[in-house]
Coordinates of C-alpha atoms (C1' of nucleotides) in Angstrom, one line a residue:
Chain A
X1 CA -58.7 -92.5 104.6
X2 CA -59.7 -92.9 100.5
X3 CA -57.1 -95.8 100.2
X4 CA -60.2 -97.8 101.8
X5 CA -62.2 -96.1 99.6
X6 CA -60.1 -97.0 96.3
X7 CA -60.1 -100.2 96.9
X8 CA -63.8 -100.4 97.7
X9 CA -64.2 -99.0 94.1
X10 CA -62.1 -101.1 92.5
X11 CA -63.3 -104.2 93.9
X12 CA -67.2 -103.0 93.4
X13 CA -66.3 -102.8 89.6
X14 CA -64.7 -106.4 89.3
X15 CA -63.6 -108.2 92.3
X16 CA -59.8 -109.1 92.5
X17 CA -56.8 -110.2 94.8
X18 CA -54.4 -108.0 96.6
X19 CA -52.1 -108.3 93.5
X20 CA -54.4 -107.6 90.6
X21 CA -55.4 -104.2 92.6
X22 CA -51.9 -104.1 93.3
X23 CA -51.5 -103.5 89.2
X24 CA -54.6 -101.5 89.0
X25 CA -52.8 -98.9 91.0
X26 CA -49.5 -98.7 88.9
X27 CA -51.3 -98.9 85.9
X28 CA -54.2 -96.3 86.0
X29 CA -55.6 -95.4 89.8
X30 CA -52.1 -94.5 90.8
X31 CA -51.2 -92.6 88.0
X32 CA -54.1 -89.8 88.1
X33 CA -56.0 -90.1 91.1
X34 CA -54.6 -92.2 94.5
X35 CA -51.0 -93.9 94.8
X36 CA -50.5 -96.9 96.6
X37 CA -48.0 -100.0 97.1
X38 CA -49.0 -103.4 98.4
X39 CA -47.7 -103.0 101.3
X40 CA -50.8 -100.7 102.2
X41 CA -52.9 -101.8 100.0
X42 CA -52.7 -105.8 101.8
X43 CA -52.7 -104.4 105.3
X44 CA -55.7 -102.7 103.7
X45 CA -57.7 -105.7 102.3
X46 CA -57.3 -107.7 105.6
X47 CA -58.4 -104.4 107.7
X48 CA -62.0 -104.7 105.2
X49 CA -62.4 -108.1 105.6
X50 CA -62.6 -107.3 109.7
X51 CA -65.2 -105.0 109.3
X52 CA -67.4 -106.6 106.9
X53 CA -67.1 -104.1 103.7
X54 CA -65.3 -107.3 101.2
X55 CA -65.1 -110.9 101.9
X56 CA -62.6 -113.6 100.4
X57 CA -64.5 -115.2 97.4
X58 CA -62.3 -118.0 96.4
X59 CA -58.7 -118.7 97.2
X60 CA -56.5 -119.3 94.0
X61 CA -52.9 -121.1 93.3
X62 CA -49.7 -119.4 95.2
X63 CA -52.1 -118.3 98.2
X64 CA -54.1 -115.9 96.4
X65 CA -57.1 -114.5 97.6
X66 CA -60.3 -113.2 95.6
X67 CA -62.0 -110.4 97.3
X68 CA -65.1 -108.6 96.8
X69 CA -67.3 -105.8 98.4
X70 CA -70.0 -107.1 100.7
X71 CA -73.7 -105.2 100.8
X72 CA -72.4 -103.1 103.4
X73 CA -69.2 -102.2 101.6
X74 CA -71.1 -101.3 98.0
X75 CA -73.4 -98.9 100.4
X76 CA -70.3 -97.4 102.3
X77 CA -68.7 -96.7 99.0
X78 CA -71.9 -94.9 97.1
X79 CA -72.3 -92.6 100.2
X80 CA -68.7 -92.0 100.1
X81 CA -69.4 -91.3 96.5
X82 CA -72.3 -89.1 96.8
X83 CA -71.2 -87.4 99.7
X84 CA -71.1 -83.7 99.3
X85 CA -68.3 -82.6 97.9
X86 CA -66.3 -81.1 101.4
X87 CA -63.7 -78.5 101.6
X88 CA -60.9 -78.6 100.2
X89 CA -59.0 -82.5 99.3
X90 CA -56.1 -82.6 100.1
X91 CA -54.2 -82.9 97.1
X92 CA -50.2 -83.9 96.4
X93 CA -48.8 -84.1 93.1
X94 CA -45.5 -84.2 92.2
X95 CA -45.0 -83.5 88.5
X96 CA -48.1 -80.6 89.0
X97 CA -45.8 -79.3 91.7
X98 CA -42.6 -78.8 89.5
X99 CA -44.6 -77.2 86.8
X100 CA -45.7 -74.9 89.4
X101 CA -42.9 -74.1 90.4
X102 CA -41.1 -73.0 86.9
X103 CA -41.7 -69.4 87.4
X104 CA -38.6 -69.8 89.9
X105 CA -36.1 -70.7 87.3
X106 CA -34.7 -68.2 85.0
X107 CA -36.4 -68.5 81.6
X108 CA -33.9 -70.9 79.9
X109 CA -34.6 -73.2 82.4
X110 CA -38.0 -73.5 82.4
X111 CA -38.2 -73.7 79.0
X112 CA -36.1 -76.6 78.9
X113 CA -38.2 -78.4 81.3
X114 CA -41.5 -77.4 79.9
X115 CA -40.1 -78.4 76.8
X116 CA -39.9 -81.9 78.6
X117 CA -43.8 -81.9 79.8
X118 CA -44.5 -81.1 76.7
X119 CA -43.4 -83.7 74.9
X120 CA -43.9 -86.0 77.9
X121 CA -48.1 -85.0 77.9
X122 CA -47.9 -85.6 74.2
X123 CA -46.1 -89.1 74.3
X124 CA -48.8 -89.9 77.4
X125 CA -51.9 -89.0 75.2
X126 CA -51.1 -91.3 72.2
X127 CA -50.5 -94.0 74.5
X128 CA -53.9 -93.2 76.0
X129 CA -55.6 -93.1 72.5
X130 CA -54.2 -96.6 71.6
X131 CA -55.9 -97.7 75.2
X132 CA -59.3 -95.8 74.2
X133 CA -59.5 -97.2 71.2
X134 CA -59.0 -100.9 72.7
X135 CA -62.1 -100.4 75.5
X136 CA -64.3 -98.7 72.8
X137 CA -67.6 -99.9 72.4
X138 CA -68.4 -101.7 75.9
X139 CA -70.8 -100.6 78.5
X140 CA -70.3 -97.3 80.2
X141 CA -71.2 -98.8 83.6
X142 CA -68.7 -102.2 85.1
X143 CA -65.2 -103.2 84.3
X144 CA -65.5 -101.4 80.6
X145 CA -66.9 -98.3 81.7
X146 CA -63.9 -97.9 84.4
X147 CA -61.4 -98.9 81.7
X148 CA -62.9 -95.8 79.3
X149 CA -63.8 -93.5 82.0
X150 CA -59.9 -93.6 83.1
X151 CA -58.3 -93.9 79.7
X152 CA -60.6 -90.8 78.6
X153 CA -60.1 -88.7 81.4
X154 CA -55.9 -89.1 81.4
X155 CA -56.2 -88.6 77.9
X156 CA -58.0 -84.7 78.2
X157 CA -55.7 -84.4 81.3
X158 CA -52.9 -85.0 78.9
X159 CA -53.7 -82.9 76.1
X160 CA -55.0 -79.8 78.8
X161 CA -51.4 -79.8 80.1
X162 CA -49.7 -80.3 76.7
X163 CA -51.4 -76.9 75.4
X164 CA -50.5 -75.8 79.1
X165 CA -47.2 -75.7 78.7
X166 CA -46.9 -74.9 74.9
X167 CA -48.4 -71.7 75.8
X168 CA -46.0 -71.0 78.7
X169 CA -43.4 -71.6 76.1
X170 CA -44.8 -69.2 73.7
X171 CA -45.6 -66.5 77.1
X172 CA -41.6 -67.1 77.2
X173 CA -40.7 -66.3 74.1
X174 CA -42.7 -63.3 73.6
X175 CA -41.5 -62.1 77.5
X176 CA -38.7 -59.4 77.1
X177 CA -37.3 -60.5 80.0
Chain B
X1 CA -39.9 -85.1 100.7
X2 CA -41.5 -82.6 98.4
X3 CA -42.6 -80.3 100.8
X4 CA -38.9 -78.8 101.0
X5 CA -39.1 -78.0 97.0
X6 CA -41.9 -76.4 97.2
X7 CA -41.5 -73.8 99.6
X8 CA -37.6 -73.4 98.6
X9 CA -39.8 -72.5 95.0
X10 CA -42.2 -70.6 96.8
X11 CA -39.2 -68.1 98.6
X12 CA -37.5 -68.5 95.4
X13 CA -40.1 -66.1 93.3
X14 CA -40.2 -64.2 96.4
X15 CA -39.1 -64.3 100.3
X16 CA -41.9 -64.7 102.9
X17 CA -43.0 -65.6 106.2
X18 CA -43.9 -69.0 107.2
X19 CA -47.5 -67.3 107.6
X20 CA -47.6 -65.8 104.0
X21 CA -46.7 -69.5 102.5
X22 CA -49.5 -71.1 104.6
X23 CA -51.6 -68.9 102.8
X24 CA -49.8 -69.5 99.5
X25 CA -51.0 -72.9 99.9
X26 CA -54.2 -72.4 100.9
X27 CA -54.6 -70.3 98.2
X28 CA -52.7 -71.4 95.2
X29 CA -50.4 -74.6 95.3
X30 CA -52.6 -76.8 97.8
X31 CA -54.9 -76.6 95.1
X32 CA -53.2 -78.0 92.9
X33 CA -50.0 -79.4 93.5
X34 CA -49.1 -80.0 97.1
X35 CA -51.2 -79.3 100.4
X36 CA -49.7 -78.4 103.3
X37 CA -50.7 -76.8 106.5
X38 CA -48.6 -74.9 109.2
X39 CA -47.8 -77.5 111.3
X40 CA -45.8 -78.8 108.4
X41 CA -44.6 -75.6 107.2
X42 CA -43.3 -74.0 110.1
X43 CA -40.9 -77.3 110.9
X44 CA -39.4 -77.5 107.8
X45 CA -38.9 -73.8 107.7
X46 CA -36.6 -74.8 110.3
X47 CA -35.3 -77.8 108.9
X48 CA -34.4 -76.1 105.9
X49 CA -32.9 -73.3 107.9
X50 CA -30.4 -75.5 109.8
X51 CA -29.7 -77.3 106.1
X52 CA -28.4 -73.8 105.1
X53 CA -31.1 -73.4 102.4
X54 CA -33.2 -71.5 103.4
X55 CA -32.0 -68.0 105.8
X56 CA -34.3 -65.2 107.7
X57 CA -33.9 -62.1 106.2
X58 CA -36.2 -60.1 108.5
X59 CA -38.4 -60.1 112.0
X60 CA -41.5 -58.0 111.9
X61 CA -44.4 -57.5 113.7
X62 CA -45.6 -60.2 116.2
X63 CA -42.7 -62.0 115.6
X64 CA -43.0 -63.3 112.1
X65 CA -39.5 -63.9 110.3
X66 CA -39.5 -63.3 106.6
X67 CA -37.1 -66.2 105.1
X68 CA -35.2 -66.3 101.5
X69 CA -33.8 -68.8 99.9
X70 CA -30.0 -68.8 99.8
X71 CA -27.6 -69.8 97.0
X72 CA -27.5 -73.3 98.0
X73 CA -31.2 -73.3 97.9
X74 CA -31.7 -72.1 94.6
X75 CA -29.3 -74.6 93.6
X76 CA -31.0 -77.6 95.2
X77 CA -34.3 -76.3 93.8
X78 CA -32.7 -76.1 90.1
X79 CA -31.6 -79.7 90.2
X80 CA -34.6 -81.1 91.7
X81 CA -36.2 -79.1 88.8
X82 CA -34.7 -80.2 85.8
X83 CA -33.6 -83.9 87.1
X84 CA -35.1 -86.3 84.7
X85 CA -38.4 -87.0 85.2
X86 CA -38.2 -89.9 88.1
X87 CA -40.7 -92.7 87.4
X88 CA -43.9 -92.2 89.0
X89 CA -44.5 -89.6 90.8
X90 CA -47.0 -89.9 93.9
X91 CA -50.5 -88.5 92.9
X92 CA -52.8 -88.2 95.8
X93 CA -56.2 -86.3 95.2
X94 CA -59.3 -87.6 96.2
X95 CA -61.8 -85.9 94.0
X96 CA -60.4 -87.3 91.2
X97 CA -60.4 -90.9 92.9
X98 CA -64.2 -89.7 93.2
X99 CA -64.0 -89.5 89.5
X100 CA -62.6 -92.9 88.6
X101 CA -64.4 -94.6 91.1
X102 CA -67.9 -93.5 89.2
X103 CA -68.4 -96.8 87.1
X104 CA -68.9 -98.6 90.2
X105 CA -72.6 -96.6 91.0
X106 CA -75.3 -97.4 89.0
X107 CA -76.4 -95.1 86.0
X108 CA -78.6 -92.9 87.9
X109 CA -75.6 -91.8 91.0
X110 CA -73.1 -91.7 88.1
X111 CA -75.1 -88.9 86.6
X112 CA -76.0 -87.4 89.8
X113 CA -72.1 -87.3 90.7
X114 CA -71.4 -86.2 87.1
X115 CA -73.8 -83.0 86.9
X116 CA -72.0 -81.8 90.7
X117 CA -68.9 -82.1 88.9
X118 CA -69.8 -80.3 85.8
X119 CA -71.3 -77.2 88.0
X120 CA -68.3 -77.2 90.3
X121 CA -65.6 -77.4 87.5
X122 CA -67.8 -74.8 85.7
X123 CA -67.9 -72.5 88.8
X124 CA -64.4 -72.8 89.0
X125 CA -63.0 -72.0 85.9
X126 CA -65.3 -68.7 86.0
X127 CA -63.3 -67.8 89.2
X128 CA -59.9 -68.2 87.7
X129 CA -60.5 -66.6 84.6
X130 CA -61.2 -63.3 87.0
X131 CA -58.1 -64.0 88.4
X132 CA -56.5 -64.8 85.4
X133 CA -57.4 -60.8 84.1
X134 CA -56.7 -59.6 87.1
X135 CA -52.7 -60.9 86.8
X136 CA -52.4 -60.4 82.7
X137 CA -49.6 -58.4 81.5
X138 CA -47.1 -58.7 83.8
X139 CA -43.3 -60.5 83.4
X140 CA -43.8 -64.5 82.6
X141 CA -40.8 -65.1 85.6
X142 CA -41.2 -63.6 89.4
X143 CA -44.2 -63.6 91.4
X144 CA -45.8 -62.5 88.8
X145 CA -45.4 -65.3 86.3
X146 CA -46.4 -67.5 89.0
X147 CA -49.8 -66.5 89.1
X148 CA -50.0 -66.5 85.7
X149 CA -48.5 -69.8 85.7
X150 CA -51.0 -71.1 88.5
X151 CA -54.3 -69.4 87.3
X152 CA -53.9 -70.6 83.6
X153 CA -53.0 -74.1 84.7
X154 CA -56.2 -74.3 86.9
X155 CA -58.1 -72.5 84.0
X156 CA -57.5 -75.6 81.5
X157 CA -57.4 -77.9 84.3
X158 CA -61.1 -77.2 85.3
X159 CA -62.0 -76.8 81.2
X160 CA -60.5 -80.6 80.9
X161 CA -62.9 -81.6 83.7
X162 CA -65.5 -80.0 82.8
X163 CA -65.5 -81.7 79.3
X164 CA -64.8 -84.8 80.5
X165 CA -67.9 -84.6 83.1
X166 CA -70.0 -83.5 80.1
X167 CA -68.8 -86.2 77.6
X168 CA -69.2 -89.1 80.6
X169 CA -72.8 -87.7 80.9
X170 CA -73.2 -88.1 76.9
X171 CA -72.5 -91.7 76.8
X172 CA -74.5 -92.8 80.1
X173 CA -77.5 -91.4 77.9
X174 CA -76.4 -92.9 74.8
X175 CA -75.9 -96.4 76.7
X176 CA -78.9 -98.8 76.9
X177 CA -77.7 -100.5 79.8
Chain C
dG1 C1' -33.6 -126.9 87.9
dA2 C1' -33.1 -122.0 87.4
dG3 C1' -35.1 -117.7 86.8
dA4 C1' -39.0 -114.8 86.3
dG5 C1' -42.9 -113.3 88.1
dC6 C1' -46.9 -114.4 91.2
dA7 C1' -48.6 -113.5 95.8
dT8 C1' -48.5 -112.1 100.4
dG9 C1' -46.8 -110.2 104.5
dT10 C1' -44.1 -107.5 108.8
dA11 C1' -41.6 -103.7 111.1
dA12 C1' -39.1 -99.6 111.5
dA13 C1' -38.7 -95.1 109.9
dC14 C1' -40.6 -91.3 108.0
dT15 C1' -44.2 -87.9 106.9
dG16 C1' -48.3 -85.5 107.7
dT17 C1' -52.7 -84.4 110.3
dT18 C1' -55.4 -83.2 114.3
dA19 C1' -55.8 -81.2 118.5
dC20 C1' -54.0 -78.3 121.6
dA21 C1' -51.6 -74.0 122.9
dT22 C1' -49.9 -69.2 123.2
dG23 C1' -49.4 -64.5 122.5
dA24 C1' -49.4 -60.0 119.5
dT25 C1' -51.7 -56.5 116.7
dT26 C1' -55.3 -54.3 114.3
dC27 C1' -59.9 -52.5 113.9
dA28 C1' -64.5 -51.4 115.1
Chain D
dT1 C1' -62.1 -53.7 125.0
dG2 C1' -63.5 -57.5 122.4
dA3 C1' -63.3 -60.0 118.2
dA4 C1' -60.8 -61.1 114.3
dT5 C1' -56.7 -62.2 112.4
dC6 C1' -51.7 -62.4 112.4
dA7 C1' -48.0 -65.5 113.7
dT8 C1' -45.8 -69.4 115.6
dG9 C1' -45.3 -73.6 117.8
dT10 C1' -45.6 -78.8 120.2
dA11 C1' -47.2 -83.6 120.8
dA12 C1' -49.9 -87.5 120.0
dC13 C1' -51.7 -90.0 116.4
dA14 C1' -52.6 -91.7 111.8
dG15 C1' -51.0 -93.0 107.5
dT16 C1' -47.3 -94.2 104.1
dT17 C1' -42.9 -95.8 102.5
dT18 C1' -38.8 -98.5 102.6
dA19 C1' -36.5 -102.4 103.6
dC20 C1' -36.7 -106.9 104.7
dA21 C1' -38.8 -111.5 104.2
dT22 C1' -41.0 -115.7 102.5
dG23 C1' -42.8 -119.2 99.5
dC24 C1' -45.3 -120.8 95.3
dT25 C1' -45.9 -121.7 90.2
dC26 C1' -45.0 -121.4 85.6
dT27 C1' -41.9 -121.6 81.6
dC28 C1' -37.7 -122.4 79.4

DNA sequence: GAGAGCATGTAAACTGTTACATGATTCA
DNA sequence: TGAATCATGTAACAGTTTACATGCTCTC
């Protein structure tokens, strides 16, 4: 399961409660690489704990609790890492999907909604350059690093399907179909 | 469930047997957008059969039944189609989590990661541009189009990566730390 | 003191994967 | 005729989501 593994990360950068990692997912994990709630991710967390890969650091107002990655939880998570790549992940994306799947409307259609991604990819990637521009500077490797790494990748991914689907609209237009 | 829409798309652009889509996926969309194996496929084939979306339009050889969508099929694929976007979508794919996880390993694994990444996305993008000529020319809608769709998607998809793998590797050099 | 947001959790329902299972057809 | 591949399926298990549930703390 890489929901273990996701959290391992996240918590080997900068350790953090159930509900920081919680936002770490809606803001930037869970938009590009692994969706989760908290009602895995807590289950999760308590499921580490057990077999020794984090440990509860400090205990905060509200009940919170600090976790962060043991010995034995930064070594699971850099073999995980620098495993060999193995067949085939299993991949599931919705908005990927859909764009896929364009080729089944009939041409008005799809350009409508790739008229949509388009302008969507584009709105995404100046939000991403305002973000870039705030982690600029810091240290590749830590809690910077992951903050530019992220930012920088979303923002190519961004601007790869933007010019994606600007050319599917010009491949429609010049279709005679 | 997104599994539905995407093989009412898939027997949209052209009917096929539950075998043909497994392959489909293997091939094309798993790849991509959705993974799916038979045990999943064959099920909802049936589901989607007694839903009155999907219908068999022919038995061949060892038993394999060639389905199409029907009317009401290609309608509930339109709509789920152009629907507004719905917030998040759920992204699962672990070699990107691979990605975003980097930051945590020190310098040295980060690059190591980085360099498999840059050969793989390299070797990748080679492949698809053969497959890219090999579908070139043909109508931008139908099974056709979708290839064209699917191969120039993954073509700017593994370019993106591959960039992004080779600019990460820039600034862990440039970085003292 | 009311409301927003912090912070965590459980359980049932749903979805997907792994392992198991079977038989037909083609090709060497 | 044996191996590879076509072609479909079930059942147990693992993982995820949805709905429900609770209480604390800060700010206005």
């Amino acid at each position: 399961m890489s929901l273990s593994h996701a959290l391992l990360g996240l918590l080997a950068v900068e350790p953090a409660s159930g509900y920081a990692l919680t936002k770490s997912f809606e803001e930037s994990l869970g938009r590009w690489a692994w969706h989760a709630g908290h009602t895995s991710i807590y289950p999760e967390l308590n499921r580490l704990a057990e077999r020794g890969l984090v440990e509860v650091t400090a205990e905060g107002a509200r009940g919170s609790r600090t976790y962060a990655v043991t010995a034995a939880g930064r070594e699971e998570l850099r073999s995980w890492l620098l495993r060999p790549p193995q067949q085939s992940g299993k991949v599931r994306n919705e908005e990927v999907l859909r764009m896929f799947l364009l080729s089944a409307l009939d041409p008005g259609d799809a350009r409508v909604v790739l008229a949509h991604i388009a302008e969507n990819t584009a709105a995404g990637a100046a939000e991403l350059r305002e973000v870039r521009a705030a982690h600029a500077g810091g240290s590749f490797t830590g809690p910077e690093g992951f903050g530019q790494l992220a930012a920088e990748f979303g923002l190519r991914q961004y601007q790869a399907v933007h010019e994606w689907a600007l050319w599917a609209i010009e491949q429609l237009d010049a279709d005679p179909a």
